[in-house]
Amino acid sequence: MKLHYSLTSPYARKVRVVIIEHDMEDEVELVKANSMAEGAAEIIHNPLSKIPSLILKDGSALYDSPVICEYLDHEAGGKRLLPKEGSRRWSVLRAQALGDGILDAAIGMVIEGGRPEGQRSGMWQERWTGAIHRSVDQIAEEVAEDPKAFDLGRITYVCALGYLDFRLPDLDWRAPHPDLAEWYEELSARESFARTRPPEE
């Protein structure tokens, strides 16, 4: 299999963490890709021209990150990062959606912030900021209830918080959540996260 990814994509980072956690590095070749390049959609086999994109052994492609993560989790066998059934499955899927939602809002803010000042939408920046802070509050509550849990939802949380550090450090999610910050630092030292940390720019 081949994973088209970039070093700075938090969605691709989530997939790379799953690959490492399941010891599948010999089964998945990592291929750096620029989704903005001309012809990228054809190269990465995704008409949306987004990464990550996983090319299977039969040449077909899977996207986006939730689909890829579930596929890899299924193929790996053994202990699952996404439970196969039951209430825990829906809890983990909801957590993944929350983490991905933070990423969606954060990326929107990054794009908006890159526009000329007179063209930026204050309404959207305020809306995204509020969504991020409310979501981090929710994550803090969940982690406090079960700090030892480790699953696809928690992986997504770490990737989301790491992206806030990487692209939006002025939001300072740590200040109101010291316990969550401690949890984050502890998990960030785990090999799968340490090896997928975005490069300093």
mmCIF file of C-alpha atoms in Angstrom:
data_model
loop_
_atom_site.group_PDB
_atom_site.id
_atom_site.type_symbol
_atom_site.label_atom_id
_atom_site.label_comp_id
_atom_site.label_asym_id
_atom_site.label_seq_id
_atom_site.Cartn_x
_atom_site.Cartn_y
_atom_site.Cartn_z
ATOM 1 C CA MET A 1 0.000 0.000 0.000
ATOM 2 C CA LYS A 2 1.034 3.632 -0.510
ATOM 3 C CA LEU A 3 0.056 6.598 1.611
ATOM 4 C CA HIS A 4 0.204 10.007 -0.046
ATOM 5 C CA TYR A 5 0.853 12.522 2.719
ATOM 6 C CA SER A 6 2.637 15.698 3.755
ATOM 7 C CA LEU A 7 4.703 16.328 6.880
ATOM 8 C CA THR A 8 2.457 19.207 7.944
ATOM 9 C CA SER A 9 -0.988 17.666 7.357
ATOM 10 C CA PRO A 10 -2.618 16.830 10.719
ATOM 11 C CA TYR A 11 -5.032 14.456 8.992
ATOM 12 C CA ALA A 12 -2.115 12.559 7.453
ATOM 13 C CA ARG A 13 -0.368 12.614 10.824
ATOM 14 C CA LYS A 14 -3.338 10.803 12.350
ATOM 15 C CA VAL A 15 -3.022 8.053 9.738
ATOM 16 C CA ARG A 16 0.747 7.807 10.238
ATOM 17 C CA VAL A 17 0.231 7.420 13.989
ATOM 18 C CA VAL A 18 -2.184 4.552 13.356
ATOM 19 C CA ILE A 19 0.351 2.901 11.041
ATOM 20 C CA ILE A 20 3.067 3.080 13.699
ATOM 21 C CA GLU A 21 0.768 1.965 16.521
ATOM 22 C CA HIS A 22 -0.227 -1.100 14.498
ATOM 23 C CA ASP A 23 3.367 -1.834 13.427
ATOM 24 C CA MET A 24 2.403 -1.617 9.748
ATOM 25 C CA GLU A 25 5.336 0.426 8.473
ATOM 26 C CA ASP A 26 6.575 -2.447 6.337
ATOM 27 C CA GLU A 27 3.149 -2.677 4.709
ATOM 28 C CA VAL A 28 2.583 0.984 3.875
ATOM 29 C CA GLU A 29 4.987 3.041 1.760
ATOM 30 C CA LEU A 30 4.938 6.760 2.598
ATOM 31 C CA VAL A 31 4.931 9.032 -0.455
ATOM 32 C CA LYS A 32 5.210 12.797 0.060
ATOM 33 C CA ALA A 33 2.691 14.722 -2.009
ATOM 34 C CA ASN A 34 1.710 18.299 -2.712
ATOM 35 C CA SER A 35 -2.050 18.378 -3.035
ATOM 36 C CA MET A 36 -1.891 21.908 -4.481
ATOM 37 C CA ALA A 37 0.418 20.964 -7.372
ATOM 38 C CA GLU A 38 -0.869 20.769 -10.932
ATOM 39 C CA GLY A 39 -2.212 17.295 -11.649
ATOM 40 C CA ALA A 40 -2.153 16.325 -7.958
ATOM 41 C CA ALA A 41 -5.636 14.811 -8.070
ATOM 42 C CA GLU A 42 -4.493 12.229 -10.608
ATOM 43 C CA ILE A 43 -1.207 11.560 -8.813
ATOM 44 C CA ILE A 44 -2.796 10.889 -5.432
ATOM 45 C CA HIS A 45 -5.901 9.223 -6.923
ATOM 46 C CA ASN A 46 -8.287 11.576 -5.153
ATOM 47 C CA PRO A 47 -10.549 13.829 -7.258
ATOM 48 C CA LEU A 48 -10.813 16.176 -4.274
ATOM 49 C CA SER A 49 -7.029 16.699 -4.518
ATOM 50 C CA LYS A 50 -6.642 16.259 -0.763
ATOM 51 C CA ILE A 51 -4.333 14.218 1.405
ATOM 52 C CA PRO A 52 -4.061 11.716 2.905
ATOM 53 C CA SER A 53 -4.908 9.209 0.218
ATOM 54 C CA LEU A 54 -4.200 5.500 0.611
ATOM 55 C CA ILE A 55 -3.568 3.420 -2.508
ATOM 56 C CA LEU A 56 -4.453 -0.220 -1.898
ATOM 57 C CA LYS A 57 -2.712 -3.242 -3.352
ATOM 58 C CA ASP A 58 -5.341 -3.520 -6.106
ATOM 59 C CA GLY A 59 -4.708 0.082 -7.176
ATOM 60 C CA SER A 60 -7.914 1.518 -5.736
ATOM 61 C CA ALA A 61 -7.784 4.487 -3.367
ATOM 62 C CA LEU A 62 -9.265 5.314 0.019
ATOM 63 C CA TYR A 63 -9.809 8.787 1.457
ATOM 64 C CA ASP A 64 -10.238 10.687 3.788
ATOM 65 C CA SER A 65 -8.477 10.101 7.122
ATOM 66 C CA PRO A 66 -11.400 8.526 9.076
ATOM 67 C CA VAL A 67 -11.933 5.986 6.300
ATOM 68 C CA ILE A 68 -8.212 5.225 6.003
ATOM 69 C CA CYS A 69 -7.788 4.867 9.759
ATOM 70 C CA GLU A 70 -10.709 2.467 10.035
ATOM 71 C CA TYR A 71 -9.422 0.405 7.110
ATOM 72 C CA LEU A 72 -5.930 0.110 8.606
ATOM 73 C CA ASP A 73 -7.369 -0.691 12.020
ATOM 74 C CA HIS A 74 -9.418 -3.489 10.459
ATOM 75 C CA GLU A 75 -6.508 -4.855 8.429
ATOM 76 C CA ALA A 76 -4.112 -4.839 11.386
ATOM 77 C CA GLY A 77 -6.236 -7.127 13.500
ATOM 78 C CA GLY A 78 -5.474 -7.557 17.164
ATOM 79 C CA LYS A 79 -6.333 -4.775 19.588
ATOM 80 C CA ARG A 80 -8.436 -2.194 17.789
ATOM 81 C CA LEU A 81 -8.107 1.565 18.041
ATOM 82 C CA LEU A 82 -11.724 1.799 16.878
ATOM 83 C CA PRO A 83 -14.001 -0.735 18.577
ATOM 84 C CA LYS A 84 -15.873 -2.942 16.164
ATOM 85 C CA GLU A 85 -19.239 -2.486 17.839
ATOM 86 C CA GLY A 86 -21.039 -1.307 20.939
ATOM 87 C CA SER A 87 -21.404 2.039 22.650
ATOM 88 C CA ARG A 88 -17.641 2.503 22.877
ATOM 89 C CA ARG A 89 -17.409 2.522 19.077
ATOM 90 C CA TRP A 90 -19.804 5.458 18.817
ATOM 91 C CA SER A 91 -17.980 7.293 21.586
ATOM 92 C CA VAL A 92 -14.658 6.940 19.757
ATOM 93 C CA LEU A 93 -16.190 7.989 16.429
ATOM 94 C CA ARG A 94 -17.710 11.051 18.080
ATOM 95 C CA ALA A 95 -14.316 11.928 19.583
ATOM 96 C CA GLN A 96 -12.684 11.584 16.185
ATOM 97 C CA ALA A 97 -15.321 13.901 14.698
ATOM 98 C CA LEU A 98 -14.669 16.454 17.441
ATOM 99 C CA GLY A 99 -10.917 16.395 16.864
ATOM 100 C CA ASP A 100 -11.341 16.596 13.099
ATOM 101 C CA GLY A 101 -13.763 19.490 13.603
ATOM 102 C CA ILE A 102 -11.097 21.397 15.503
ATOM 103 C CA LEU A 103 -8.751 20.804 12.587
ATOM 104 C CA ASP A 104 -11.345 21.983 10.074
ATOM 105 C CA ALA A 105 -11.862 25.206 12.049
ATOM 106 C CA ALA A 106 -8.134 25.730 12.587
ATOM 107 C CA ILE A 107 -7.326 25.277 8.910
ATOM 108 C CA GLY A 108 -10.107 27.708 8.055
ATOM 109 C CA MET A 109 -8.510 30.260 10.369
ATOM 110 C CA VAL A 110 -5.079 29.700 8.850
ATOM 111 C CA ILE A 111 -6.438 30.220 5.330
ATOM 112 C CA GLU A 112 -8.435 33.277 6.387
ATOM 113 C CA GLY A 113 -5.427 34.718 8.172
ATOM 114 C CA GLY A 114 -3.411 34.443 4.983
ATOM 115 C CA ARG A 115 -5.774 36.714 3.071
ATOM 116 C CA PRO A 116 -5.172 40.490 2.833
ATOM 117 C CA GLU A 117 -6.360 42.133 6.042
ATOM 118 C CA GLY A 118 -9.191 44.010 4.360
ATOM 119 C CA GLN A 119 -10.580 40.782 2.901
ATOM 120 C CA ARG A 120 -10.632 38.723 6.079
ATOM 121 C CA SER A 121 -13.978 37.773 7.585
ATOM 122 C CA GLY A 122 -14.156 38.704 11.260
ATOM 123 C CA MET A 123 -17.385 36.743 11.569
ATOM 124 C CA TRP A 124 -15.788 33.488 10.455
ATOM 125 C CA GLN A 125 -12.665 34.014 12.535
ATOM 126 C CA GLU A 126 -14.815 34.589 15.622
ATOM 127 C CA ARG A 127 -16.989 31.585 14.835
ATOM 128 C CA TRP A 128 -14.008 29.268 14.322
ATOM 129 C CA THR A 129 -12.266 30.557 17.456
ATOM 130 C CA GLY A 130 -15.364 29.888 19.529
ATOM 131 C CA ALA A 131 -15.739 26.406 18.079
ATOM 132 C CA ILE A 132 -12.127 25.562 18.892
ATOM 133 C CA HIS A 133 -12.322 26.800 22.499
ATOM 134 C CA ARG A 134 -15.609 24.992 23.166
ATOM 135 C CA SER A 135 -14.226 21.798 21.662
ATOM 136 C CA VAL A 136 -11.030 21.948 23.719
ATOM 137 C CA ASP A 137 -13.218 22.417 26.815
ATOM 138 C CA GLN A 138 -15.050 19.220 25.859
ATOM 139 C CA ILE A 139 -11.807 17.331 25.291
ATOM 140 C CA ALA A 140 -10.550 18.432 28.711
ATOM 141 C CA GLU A 141 -13.686 17.032 30.356
ATOM 142 C CA GLU A 142 -13.407 13.697 28.548
ATOM 143 C CA VAL A 143 -9.708 13.282 29.299
ATOM 144 C CA ALA A 144 -10.284 14.101 32.978
ATOM 145 C CA GLU A 145 -12.913 11.346 33.152
ATOM 146 C CA ASP A 146 -10.626 8.704 31.621
ATOM 147 C CA PRO A 147 -7.002 9.884 31.286
ATOM 148 C CA LYS A 148 -5.623 6.417 30.498
ATOM 149 C CA ALA A 149 -7.805 5.698 27.453
ATOM 150 C CA PHE A 150 -6.010 5.332 24.135
ATOM 151 C CA ASP A 151 -7.932 4.921 20.917
ATOM 152 C CA LEU A 152 -8.550 6.622 17.581
ATOM 153 C CA GLY A 153 -10.416 9.436 19.286
ATOM 154 C CA ARG A 154 -7.526 10.229 21.609
ATOM 155 C CA ILE A 155 -5.104 10.026 18.687
ATOM 156 C CA THR A 156 -7.202 12.631 16.882
ATOM 157 C CA TYR A 157 -7.217 14.846 19.971
ATOM 158 C CA VAL A 158 -3.427 14.841 20.171
ATOM 159 C CA CYS A 159 -3.114 15.623 16.461
ATOM 160 C CA ALA A 160 -5.638 18.473 16.788
ATOM 161 C CA LEU A 161 -3.964 20.039 19.825
ATOM 162 C CA GLY A 162 -0.585 19.651 18.161
ATOM 163 C CA TYR A 163 -1.853 21.466 15.083
ATOM 164 C CA LEU A 164 -3.088 24.350 17.229
ATOM 165 C CA ASP A 165 0.430 24.616 18.651
ATOM 166 C CA PHE A 166 1.902 24.442 15.160
ATOM 167 C CA ARG A 167 -0.300 26.924 13.319
ATOM 168 C CA LEU A 168 -2.261 28.909 15.930
ATOM 169 C CA PRO A 169 -0.085 29.206 19.046
ATOM 170 C CA ASP A 170 -1.702 32.531 20.007
ATOM 171 C CA LEU A 171 -4.927 30.680 20.865
ATOM 172 C CA ASP A 172 -3.065 29.276 23.888
ATOM 173 C CA TRP A 173 -5.366 26.355 24.655
ATOM 174 C CA ARG A 174 -3.082 25.310 27.527
ATOM 175 C CA ALA A 175 -3.682 28.292 29.832
ATOM 176 C CA PRO A 176 -7.223 27.336 30.910
ATOM 177 C CA HIS A 177 -6.470 23.597 30.825
ATOM 178 C CA PRO A 178 -3.229 22.748 32.679
ATOM 179 C CA ASP A 179 -4.296 19.141 33.311
ATOM 180 C CA LEU A 180 -5.073 18.632 29.623
ATOM 181 C CA ALA A 181 -1.706 20.166 28.739
ATOM 182 C CA GLU A 182 0.024 17.668 31.033
ATOM 183 C CA TRP A 183 -1.906 14.790 29.424
ATOM 184 C CA TYR A 184 -0.983 16.075 25.986
ATOM 185 C CA GLU A 185 2.717 16.323 26.790
ATOM 186 C CA GLU A 186 2.737 12.802 28.201
ATOM 187 C CA LEU A 187 1.102 11.298 25.107
ATOM 188 C CA SER A 188 3.178 13.438 22.751
ATOM 189 C CA ALA A 189 6.268 11.652 24.029
ATOM 190 C CA ARG A 190 4.864 8.359 22.734
ATOM 191 C CA GLU A 191 6.918 7.084 19.782
ATOM 192 C CA SER A 192 4.096 7.348 17.241
ATOM 193 C CA PHE A 193 3.546 11.032 18.022
ATOM 194 C CA ALA A 194 7.196 11.945 18.469
ATOM 195 C CA ARG A 195 8.054 10.531 15.047
ATOM 196 C CA THR A 196 5.179 12.288 13.260
ATOM 197 C CA ARG A 197 5.561 15.730 14.826
ATOM 198 C CA PRO A 198 5.420 18.447 12.135
ATOM 199 C CA PRO A 199 8.747 20.062 11.307
ATOM 200 C CA GLU A 200 9.616 23.438 12.753
ATOM 201 C CA GLU A 201 9.320 26.167 10.177
#
